[in-house]
Coordinates of C-alpha atoms in Angstrom, one line a residue:
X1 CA 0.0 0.0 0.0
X2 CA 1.3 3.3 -0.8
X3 CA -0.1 6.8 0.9
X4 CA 0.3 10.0 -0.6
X5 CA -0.6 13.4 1.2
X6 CA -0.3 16.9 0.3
X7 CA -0.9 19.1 3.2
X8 CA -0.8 22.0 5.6
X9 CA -1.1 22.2 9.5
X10 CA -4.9 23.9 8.6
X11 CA -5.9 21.1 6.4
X12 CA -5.1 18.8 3.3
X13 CA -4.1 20.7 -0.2
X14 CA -5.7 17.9 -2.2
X15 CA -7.6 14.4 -0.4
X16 CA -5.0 12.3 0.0
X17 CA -4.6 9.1 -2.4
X18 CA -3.8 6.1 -1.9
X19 CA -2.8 2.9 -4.0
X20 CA -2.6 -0.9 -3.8
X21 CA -0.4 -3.0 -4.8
X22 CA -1.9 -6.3 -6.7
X23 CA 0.1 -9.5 -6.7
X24 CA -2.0 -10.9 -9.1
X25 CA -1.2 -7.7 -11.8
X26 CA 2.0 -6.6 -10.6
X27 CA 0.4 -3.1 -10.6
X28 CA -1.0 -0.6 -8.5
X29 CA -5.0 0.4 -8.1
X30 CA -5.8 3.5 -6.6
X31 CA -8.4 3.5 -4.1
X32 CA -10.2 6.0 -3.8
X33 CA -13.8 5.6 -1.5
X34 CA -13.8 6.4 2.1
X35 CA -10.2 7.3 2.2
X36 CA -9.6 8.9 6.0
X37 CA -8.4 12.3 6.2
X38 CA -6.3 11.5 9.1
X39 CA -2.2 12.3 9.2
X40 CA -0.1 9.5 9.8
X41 CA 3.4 9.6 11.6
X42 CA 5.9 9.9 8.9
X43 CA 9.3 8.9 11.0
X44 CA 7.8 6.1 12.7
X45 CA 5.1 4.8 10.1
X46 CA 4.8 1.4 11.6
X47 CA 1.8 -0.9 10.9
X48 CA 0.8 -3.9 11.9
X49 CA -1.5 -7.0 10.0
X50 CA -4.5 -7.8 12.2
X51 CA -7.7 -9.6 11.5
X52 CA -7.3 -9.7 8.1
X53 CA -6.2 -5.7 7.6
X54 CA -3.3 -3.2 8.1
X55 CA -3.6 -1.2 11.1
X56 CA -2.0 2.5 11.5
X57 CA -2.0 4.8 14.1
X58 CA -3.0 8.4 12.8
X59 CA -4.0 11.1 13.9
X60 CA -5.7 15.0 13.3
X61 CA -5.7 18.3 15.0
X62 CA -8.7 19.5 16.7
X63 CA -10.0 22.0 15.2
X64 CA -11.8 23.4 19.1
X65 CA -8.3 24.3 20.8
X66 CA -4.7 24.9 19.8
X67 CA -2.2 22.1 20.1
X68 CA -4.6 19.4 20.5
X69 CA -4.4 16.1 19.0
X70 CA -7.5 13.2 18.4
X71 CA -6.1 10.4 18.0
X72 CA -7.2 7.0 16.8
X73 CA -6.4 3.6 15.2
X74 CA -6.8 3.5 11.2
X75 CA -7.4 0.2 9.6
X76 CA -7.7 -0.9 6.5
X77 CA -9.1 -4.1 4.9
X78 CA -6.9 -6.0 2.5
X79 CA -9.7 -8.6 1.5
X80 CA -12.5 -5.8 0.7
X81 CA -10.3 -2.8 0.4
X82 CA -12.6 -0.7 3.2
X83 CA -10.7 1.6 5.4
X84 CA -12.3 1.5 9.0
X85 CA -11.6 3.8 12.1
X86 CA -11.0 2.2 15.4
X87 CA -11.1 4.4 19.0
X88 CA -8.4 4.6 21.1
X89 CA -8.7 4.7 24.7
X90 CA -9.6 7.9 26.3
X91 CA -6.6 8.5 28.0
X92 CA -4.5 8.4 24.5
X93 CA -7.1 10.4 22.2
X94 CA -5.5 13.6 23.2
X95 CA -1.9 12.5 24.0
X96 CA 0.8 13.7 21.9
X97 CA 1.0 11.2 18.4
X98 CA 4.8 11.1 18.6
X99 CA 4.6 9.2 21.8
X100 CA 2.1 6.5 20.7
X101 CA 3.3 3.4 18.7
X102 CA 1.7 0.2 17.7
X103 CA 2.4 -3.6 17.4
X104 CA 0.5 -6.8 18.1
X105 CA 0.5 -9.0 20.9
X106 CA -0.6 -12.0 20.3
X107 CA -3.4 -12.0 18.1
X108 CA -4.5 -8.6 19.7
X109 CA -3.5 -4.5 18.8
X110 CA -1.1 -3.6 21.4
X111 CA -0.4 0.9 21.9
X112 CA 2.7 1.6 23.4
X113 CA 2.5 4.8 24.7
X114 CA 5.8 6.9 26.2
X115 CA 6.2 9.5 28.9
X116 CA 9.5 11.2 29.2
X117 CA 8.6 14.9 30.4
X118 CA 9.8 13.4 33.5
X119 CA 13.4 12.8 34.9
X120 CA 12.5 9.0 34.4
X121 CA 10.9 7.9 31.3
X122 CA 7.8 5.2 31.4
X123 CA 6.1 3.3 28.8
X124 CA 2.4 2.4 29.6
X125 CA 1.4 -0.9 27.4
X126 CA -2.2 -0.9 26.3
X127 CA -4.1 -4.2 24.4
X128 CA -7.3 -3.9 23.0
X129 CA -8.9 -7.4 24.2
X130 CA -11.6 -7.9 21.8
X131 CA -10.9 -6.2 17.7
X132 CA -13.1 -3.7 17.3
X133 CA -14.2 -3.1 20.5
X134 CA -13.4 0.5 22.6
X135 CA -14.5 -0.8 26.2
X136 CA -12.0 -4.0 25.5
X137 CA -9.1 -1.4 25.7
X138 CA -7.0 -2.1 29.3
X139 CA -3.6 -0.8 30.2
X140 CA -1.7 -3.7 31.2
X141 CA 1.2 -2.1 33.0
X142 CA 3.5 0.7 33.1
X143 CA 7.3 0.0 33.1
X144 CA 9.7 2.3 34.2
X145 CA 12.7 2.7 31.5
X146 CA 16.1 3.6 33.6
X147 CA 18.3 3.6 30.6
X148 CA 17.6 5.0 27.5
X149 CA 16.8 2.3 25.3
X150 CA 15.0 3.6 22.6
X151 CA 11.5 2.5 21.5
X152 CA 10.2 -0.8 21.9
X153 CA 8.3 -2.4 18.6
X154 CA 6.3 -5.9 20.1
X155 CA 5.5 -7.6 23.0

């Protein structure tokens, strides 16, 4: 999959497009119903293959206060090409985007999310128990990182 975005902090130039790569052609298909508006993370654009679709986390700016983030969990369907949005936990719809990552754990969506505004950085581990499902989000622990080890990418 390939994602192209043209774009300024108030909004996007053009909707962004985005195109699949078939196997079958050796081509790529653009796809272009119900594409999300959302940003993605452009340093760390990880992703991760879950019941049956590519998962993302992205995010936009609120457009009610300054410096405010929504975030949430973009997904995208590789057997009917539908993107879908999934919620993230309260606690990490307004955190800052560049200290949220994802990975799987298990068969489930696993959020890393990091905290180093204090003298010792943490990393709070969230797993969303049941796909789809907001109220299935739990925070499994929070482990404080002594050293400074970088960012972690599975569980």
């Amino acid at each position: 999959m390939e994602s192209l975005m043209y774009g300024t902090e108030k909004g996007y130039l053009v909707p962004p497009e985005v195109k699949v790569f078939s196997l079958s052609t050796g081509s790529w298909k653009p796809i272009s119903s119900n594409v999300p508006p959302y940003n993605m993370l452009d340093y760390c654009w990880s992703s991760v293959f879950v019941n049956g679709g590519i998962h993302w986390l992205g995010y936009s700016h609120r457009k009610d206060r300054d410096q405010s983030y929504c975030n949430l969990i973009m997904g995208f369907n590789v057997g009917d090409e539908i993107f879908k949005d999934m919620n993230l936990p309260k606690l990490l719809v307004d955190a800052n985007p560049f200290n949220l990552s994802i990975s799987v754990c298990g068969e489930m969506i696993t959020v890393f999310q990091y905290d180093n505004r204090l003298k010792s950085k943490r990393c709070s581990v969230w797993i969303m128990k049941e796909y789809g499902v907001v109220e299935s989000w739990s925070k499994q622990f929070t482990i404080e990182i002594l050293l400074d080890l970088g960012r972690m990418v599975s569980c």
